[in-house]
Short mmCIF file of C-alpha atoms in Angstrom, two decimals:
data_model
loop_
_atom_site.label_atom_id
_atom_site.label_comp_id
_atom_site.label_asym_id
_atom_site.label_seq_id
_atom_site.Cartn_x
_atom_site.Cartn_y
_atom_site.Cartn_z
CA MET A 467 -13.69 29.56 -15.62
CA LEU A 468 -13.72 27.71 -18.20
CA GLN A 469 -11.42 24.20 -19.28
CA THR A 470 -12.36 22.80 -22.82
CA PHE A 471 -10.95 20.01 -24.25
CA SER A 472 -11.20 18.51 -27.67
CA LEU A 473 -11.66 14.78 -28.83
CA THR A 474 -8.55 13.77 -31.03
CA LYS A 475 -8.58 10.24 -32.70
CA ASN A 476 -9.41 8.52 -29.03
CA THR A 477 -7.95 10.47 -26.99
CA LEU A 478 -8.76 13.99 -25.06
CA LEU A 479 -6.70 17.28 -25.67
CA VAL A 480 -6.53 20.55 -24.06
CA SER A 481 -8.47 23.08 -26.11
CA SER A 482 -8.57 26.82 -26.56
CA GLU A 483 -11.23 28.15 -24.46
CA SER A 484 -12.56 30.34 -27.87
CA ASN A 485 -12.85 26.86 -29.25
CA ILE A 486 -15.91 26.02 -26.97
CA LYS A 487 -18.44 24.83 -29.64
CA ASN A 488 -16.23 22.03 -31.29
CA SER A 489 -14.74 21.00 -28.08
CA SER A 490 -16.16 17.71 -26.97
CA VAL A 491 -15.72 17.93 -23.05
CA VAL A 492 -16.30 20.81 -21.39
CA TYR A 493 -15.19 21.72 -17.71
CA VAL A 494 -17.41 24.80 -16.02
CA TYR A 495 -16.42 25.99 -12.29
CA GLY A 496 -16.61 28.86 -10.52
CA ASP A 497 -18.72 31.76 -11.02
CA GLU A 498 -20.10 31.74 -14.85
CA ARG A 499 -23.71 32.63 -14.47
CA GLU A 500 -24.39 33.51 -18.11
CA TYR A 501 -22.51 29.85 -19.51
CA ILE A 502 -24.66 28.41 -16.52
CA GLU A 503 -27.98 30.21 -16.98
CA SER A 504 -27.30 29.25 -21.29
CA PHE A 505 -28.56 25.53 -20.56
CA GLU A 506 -30.64 26.20 -17.38
CA HIS A 507 -34.00 26.56 -19.51
CA LYS A 508 -33.31 22.95 -21.28
CA SER A 509 -34.13 21.58 -18.40
CA ASP A 510 -36.77 21.94 -15.28
CA PHE A 511 -33.82 21.67 -12.45
CA LYS A 512 -32.52 25.04 -11.83
CA ILE A 513 -28.01 24.12 -12.10
CA ASP A 514 -27.15 27.31 -10.12
CA ASN A 515 -29.13 26.02 -7.19
CA ILE A 516 -27.95 22.33 -7.69
CA LEU A 517 -24.44 23.92 -7.37
CA THR A 518 -25.05 26.29 -4.27
CA PHE A 519 -27.11 23.95 -1.93
CA ASP A 520 -24.81 20.63 -2.79
CA ASP A 521 -27.04 18.41 -0.57
CA GLN A 522 -28.95 16.55 -3.29
CA VAL A 523 -28.32 15.04 -6.27
CA ALA A 524 -29.85 15.24 -9.66
CA TYR A 525 -31.24 13.25 -12.86
CA ASP A 526 -33.57 14.14 -15.85
CA THR A 527 -33.78 13.17 -19.41
CA MET A 528 -34.11 16.13 -22.02
CA ILE A 529 -35.61 15.88 -25.53
CA ASP A 530 -34.71 19.07 -27.17
CA GLN A 531 -37.25 20.63 -30.61
CA ASN A 532 -34.89 18.31 -32.91
CA ASP A 533 -35.87 15.07 -30.36
CA GLU A 534 -32.38 14.61 -29.28
CA LYS A 535 -32.10 13.27 -26.08
CA SER A 536 -29.46 14.88 -23.65
CA LEU A 537 -29.27 13.60 -20.24
CA LEU A 538 -28.71 15.84 -16.62
CA VAL A 539 -27.25 14.28 -13.64
CA SER A 540 -24.90 15.12 -10.78
CA PHE A 541 -23.26 13.59 -7.87
CA LEU A 542 -22.09 15.05 -4.41
CA PHE A 543 -18.23 15.11 -4.05
CA PRO A 544 -17.12 14.91 0.39
CA GLU A 545 -14.41 17.37 0.49
CA ILE A 546 -12.92 16.03 4.08
CA HIS A 547 -10.34 18.46 5.44
CA GLU A 548 -9.41 20.04 9.15
CA GLY A 549 -12.21 22.11 10.43
CA GLY A 550 -14.98 21.49 7.79
CA HIS A 551 -18.65 22.44 8.51
CA LEU A 552 -21.41 20.14 7.68
CA ASP A 553 -22.57 23.15 5.29
CA ASN A 554 -19.42 22.96 3.25
CA LEU A 555 -18.06 18.87 3.28
CA THR A 556 -19.87 18.13 -0.41
CA THR A 557 -19.56 19.82 -3.59
CA SER A 558 -22.02 18.98 -6.31
CA VAL A 559 -20.52 17.88 -9.47
CA VAL A 560 -23.52 18.76 -12.56
CA PHE A 561 -23.16 16.88 -15.95
CA LEU A 562 -25.18 17.86 -18.92
CA VAL A 563 -24.58 15.02 -21.50
CA PHE A 564 -25.09 15.66 -25.35
CA LYS A 565 -25.01 14.03 -28.49
CA ASN A 566 -21.36 14.92 -29.12
CA LYS A 567 -20.46 16.82 -26.33
CA LEU A 568 -20.31 16.63 -22.39
CA ILE A 569 -20.33 19.73 -20.19
CA ILE A 570 -19.13 19.40 -16.23
CA PHE A 571 -20.23 21.90 -13.63
CA THR A 572 -18.98 22.66 -10.15
CA LYS A 573 -19.10 25.44 -7.65
CA GLN A 574 -15.26 25.46 -6.96
CA LYS A 575 -12.17 23.86 -9.04
CA LEU A 576 -11.74 20.27 -8.57
CA LYS A 577 -8.27 19.37 -9.46
CA PHE A 578 -8.98 16.16 -9.81
CA ILE A 579 -11.44 16.65 -12.75
CA PRO A 580 -9.23 18.23 -15.14
CA GLU A 581 -6.02 16.29 -14.74
CA LEU A 582 -8.06 13.07 -15.47
CA LEU A 583 -9.31 14.76 -18.81
CA SER A 584 -6.05 15.30 -19.61
CA ASN A 585 -4.81 13.52 -22.62
CA MET A 586 -7.24 10.76 -21.61
CA VAL A 587 -7.46 7.53 -23.59
CA LEU A 588 -10.81 6.45 -24.68
CA HIS A 589 -12.25 2.79 -25.32
CA ASP A 590 -15.57 4.04 -26.77
CA VAL A 591 -15.26 6.79 -29.26
CA ASP A 592 -19.13 6.54 -30.24
CA ASN A 593 -20.08 6.91 -27.07
CA PHE A 594 -16.90 9.05 -25.67
CA MET A 595 -19.42 11.44 -23.20
CA GLN A 596 -20.80 8.30 -21.15
CA GLU A 597 -16.96 6.96 -20.95
CA VAL A 598 -16.02 10.11 -19.82
CA LEU A 599 -18.46 10.70 -17.20
CA LEU A 600 -18.03 7.21 -16.01
CA LYS A 601 -14.38 7.50 -15.69
CA ILE A 602 -14.88 10.97 -13.45
CA LEU A 603 -17.27 9.33 -11.18
CA GLN A 604 -15.05 6.26 -10.89
CA LYS A 605 -12.51 8.82 -10.22
CA ASP A 606 -14.29 10.52 -7.64
CA PHE A 607 -15.80 6.61 -6.19
CA HIS A 608 -11.75 6.01 -5.75
CA VAL A 609 -11.04 9.15 -3.96
CA MET A 610 -14.62 8.88 -1.70
CA LEU A 611 -12.76 5.00 -0.67
CA ASP A 612 -9.33 6.58 0.33
CA ASP A 613 -10.55 9.03 2.60
CA LEU A 614 -12.85 6.46 4.02
CA ARG A 615 -9.08 5.08 4.61
CA GLY A 616 -8.18 7.99 6.24
CA VAL A 617 -11.05 7.82 8.65
CA LYS A 618 -10.15 4.80 9.45
CA GLU A 619 -6.45 6.05 10.84
CA LYS A 620 -7.94 8.69 12.28
CA ILE A 621 -10.69 6.30 14.31
CA ASP A 622 -7.22 4.50 15.43
CA ASP A 623 -5.85 7.61 16.74
CA LEU A 624 -8.72 8.57 18.50
CA ASP A 625 -8.82 4.71 19.58
CA SER A 626 -5.08 4.85 20.90
CA GLU A 627 -5.68 8.21 22.53
CA ILE A 628 -7.89 7.12 25.23
CA SER A 629 -6.41 4.20 25.84
CA THR A 630 -3.08 6.26 27.02
CA SER A 631 -4.65 9.07 28.22
CA GLY A 632 -8.20 8.76 28.80
CA SER A 633 -11.34 10.76 27.81
CA LEU A 634 -9.94 14.40 27.96
CA ARG A 635 -11.43 17.06 26.38
CA PRO A 636 -9.85 17.31 23.04
CA THR A 637 -11.15 13.85 22.81
CA PHE A 638 -14.52 14.88 22.01
CA GLY A 639 -13.44 17.48 19.07
CA ASP A 640 -11.62 14.61 17.74
CA LEU A 641 -14.78 12.36 18.06
CA LEU A 642 -17.33 15.44 16.93
CA THR A 643 -15.13 15.91 13.57
CA LEU A 644 -14.96 12.34 12.68
CA GLN A 645 -18.94 12.27 13.55
CA LYS A 646 -19.64 15.10 10.98
CA TYR A 647 -17.07 13.06 8.46
CA MET A 648 -19.34 9.87 8.79
CA ILE A 649 -22.51 12.52 8.23
CA ALA A 650 -21.23 13.90 5.29
CA LEU A 651 -20.09 10.51 3.79
CA SER A 652 -23.29 8.43 4.40
CA THR A 653 -24.99 10.96 3.02
CA THR A 654 -22.80 11.46 -0.39
CA TYR A 655 -23.02 7.82 -0.65
CA GLY A 656 -26.36 7.13 -0.31
CA ALA A 657 -27.21 10.50 -2.70
CA ASN A 658 -24.77 8.54 -5.43
CA HIS A 659 -26.35 5.71 -5.46
CA LYS A 660 -29.31 6.81 -6.97
CA ALA A 661 -27.25 8.75 -9.74
CA LEU A 662 -25.95 5.52 -10.67
CA ASP A 663 -28.91 4.10 -10.75
CA PHE A 664 -30.26 6.37 -13.08
CA ILE A 665 -26.73 6.33 -15.47
CA LYS A 666 -26.72 2.84 -15.37
CA LYS A 667 -30.46 2.78 -16.78
CA ASN A 668 -29.72 5.01 -19.24
CA PHE A 669 -26.27 4.18 -20.47
CA THR A 670 -26.96 0.47 -20.52
CA THR A 671 -30.04 0.94 -23.01
CA ILE A 672 -27.32 1.92 -25.12
CA ASP A 673 -26.58 -1.28 -27.97
CA ASP A 674 -23.61 -0.81 -29.22
CA ILE A 675 -22.00 0.42 -25.86
CA ASP A 676 -18.75 -0.77 -25.21
CA PHE A 677 -18.22 -3.71 -23.19
CA SER A 678 -15.33 -1.73 -20.76
CA THR A 679 -18.32 1.08 -20.16
CA LYS A 680 -20.47 -1.56 -19.10
CA LYS A 681 -17.47 -2.81 -16.89
CA ILE A 682 -17.25 0.84 -14.98
CA ILE A 683 -21.05 0.81 -14.52
CA ASP A 684 -20.64 -2.63 -12.38
CA GLU A 685 -17.09 -1.93 -10.72
CA LEU A 686 -18.57 1.61 -9.32
CA TYR A 687 -21.53 -0.19 -8.32
CA ASP A 688 -18.69 -3.07 -6.23
CA THR A 689 -17.12 -0.06 -5.01
CA SER A 690 -20.42 1.62 -3.51
CA ASP A 691 -21.06 -1.36 -2.23
CA THR A 692 -17.84 -1.87 0.20
CA MET A 693 -18.27 1.96 0.96
CA ASP A 694 -21.75 1.15 2.62
CA ARG A 695 -20.40 -2.08 4.71
CA ILE A 696 -17.31 -0.13 5.74
CA ILE A 697 -19.03 3.31 6.33
CA LEU A 698 -21.91 1.28 8.30
CA GLY A 699 -18.48 -0.41 10.17
CA TYR A 700 -17.43 3.10 11.33
CA SER A 701 -20.31 4.68 12.18
CA GLN A 702 -21.54 1.79 14.51
CA TYR A 703 -18.10 1.69 16.16
CA LEU A 704 -17.99 5.33 16.97
CA ASP A 705 -21.26 5.40 18.75
CA ASN A 706 -20.01 2.73 20.38
CA LEU A 707 -17.00 5.08 21.02
CA ALA A 708 -18.72 8.16 22.37
CA ASP A 709 -21.16 5.69 24.70
CA MET A 710 -18.04 4.30 26.21
CA ILE A 711 -16.63 7.97 26.69
CA ASN A 712 -19.64 8.96 28.20
CA ASN A 713 -19.25 5.96 30.58
CA MET A 714 -15.92 6.61 31.46
CA ILE A 715 -16.44 10.38 32.33
CA SER A 716 -19.43 9.15 34.35
CA TYR A 717 -17.18 6.78 36.08
CA GLN A 718 -14.50 9.43 36.79
CA LEU A 719 -17.16 11.99 37.74
CA ASN A 720 -18.42 9.50 40.12
CA MET A 721 -15.67 8.47 41.81
CA ILE A 722 -14.21 12.55 42.16
CA MET A 723 -17.73 12.85 43.91
CA LYS A 724 -17.10 9.65 45.76
CA THR A 725 -13.73 11.07 46.96
CA LEU A 726 -15.15 14.57 48.05
CA THR A 727 -18.22 13.11 49.90
CA GLU A 728 -15.09 10.93 51.85
CA ILE A 729 -13.22 13.96 52.55
CA SER A 730 -16.38 15.74 53.59
CA ILE A 731 -17.13 12.97 56.07
CA VAL A 732 -13.63 12.74 57.40
CA LEU A 733 -13.06 16.20 58.06
CA THR A 734 -16.85 16.47 59.86
CA ILE A 735 -15.21 14.39 62.89
CA PRO A 736 -12.69 17.22 63.63
CA ALA A 737 -15.22 20.11 63.30
CA ILE A 738 -17.64 18.02 65.77
CA ILE A 739 -14.85 17.90 68.14
CA PHE A 740 -13.47 21.27 67.76
CA GLY A 741 -17.31 22.55 67.88
CA PHE A 742 -17.62 20.64 71.24
CA TRP A 743 -14.47 21.63 73.46
CA GLY A 744 -15.17 25.50 72.16
CA ILE A 745 -18.42 25.41 73.82
CA ASN A 746 -18.41 27.81 76.72
CA VAL A 747 -18.44 25.38 79.63
CA HIS A 748 -16.28 23.47 81.81
CA VAL A 749 -14.71 20.84 78.90
CA PRO A 750 -12.18 17.95 80.08
CA PHE A 751 -8.20 19.01 79.47
CA GLU A 752 -9.23 22.20 79.71
CA LYS A 753 -6.48 23.56 82.28
CA SER A 754 -4.04 20.87 81.23
CA SER A 755 -0.90 22.35 79.07
CA TYR A 756 -1.16 19.51 77.14
CA GLY A 757 -5.22 19.62 75.90
CA VAL A 758 -4.50 21.47 72.51
CA LEU A 759 -2.57 18.41 71.46
CA VAL A 760 -4.49 15.74 73.21
CA VAL A 761 -7.90 17.06 71.38
CA LEU A 762 -5.65 17.09 68.16
CA ILE A 763 -4.88 13.18 69.21
CA ILE A 764 -8.39 12.18 69.76
CA SER A 765 -9.53 14.18 66.85
CA ALA A 766 -7.07 12.53 64.78
CA THR A 767 -7.31 8.92 66.16
CA LEU A 768 -11.25 8.79 65.11
CA SER A 769 -10.86 10.33 61.86
CA LEU A 770 -8.48 7.38 61.24
CA VAL A 771 -10.99 5.25 62.55
CA CYS A 772 -14.02 6.30 60.38
CA TRP A 773 -11.76 6.06 57.23
CA LEU A 774 -10.66 2.72 58.37
CA LEU A 775 -14.60 1.58 58.95
CA MET A 776 -15.35 3.39 55.18
CA ARG A 777 -12.57 1.06 53.77
CA ARG A 778 -13.45 -2.13 55.44
CA LYS A 779 -17.16 -1.74 54.52
CA THR A 780 -15.49 -0.98 50.55
CA TYR A 781 -16.78 2.37 50.50
CA LEU A 782 -13.12 3.37 49.42
#
């Protein structure tokens, strides 16, 4: 699918898809093989491969036959959702930045991109491609930061669950999900930082770049550093939480084994006594009508004494 946007004065407006050549910004998503292949020959990178594998960022400077410079740059957008697998927790967003045109590629539609592009007011019309790219990246970073804050709430919920109910089986599923989120987010942040370095290197060399554009780049770095610090703290906390859960399970298992061992020891005494009175020789109380009761009392008494001795020795 294609969505096109035209620059009118200083505002991006939605235009008809048939007006691709005259559009300032084109958003391509889904299976647009023909349109994608038409641009792949301009770079050593295969756009379709970048979109398919979505596990790395790509950036390149391209020079066409007219000596005009264009850029290819991609970054990763994390998609945090329940039940996600590691192979679909991120989506690649690829940009082709030409002199007066910006083309955006994604494998599946990201709703925030067309919403952001519609009626976008620009400050630097002469370099609108850079400003649009940076604003999309800025929005992406804000979404990632919100997702990270959502992870904090999930961590708090998991902490409360452990405190109130102990390390139950559902806790493992929640912890595993959070750790997958951390892997996806940390991988995304590290890759996007490289793409951001490439953007800064190429965009800040433009002499007449607008001050607001430089400000967006600085803000992106600040946001990236903030997310790096937050995710490092969250990851360390989850690792400690996993260790604590394992220790709790080990302790519970030890207590269960201890209880079973104590029961076995206490029940061994009646078994020995009943076995003794069951041998085929003369034994005390064999002719007494209360013999069975006496044997039971002896067994119960010795078992109680054994239990009290173990309790005194702090085995219980």
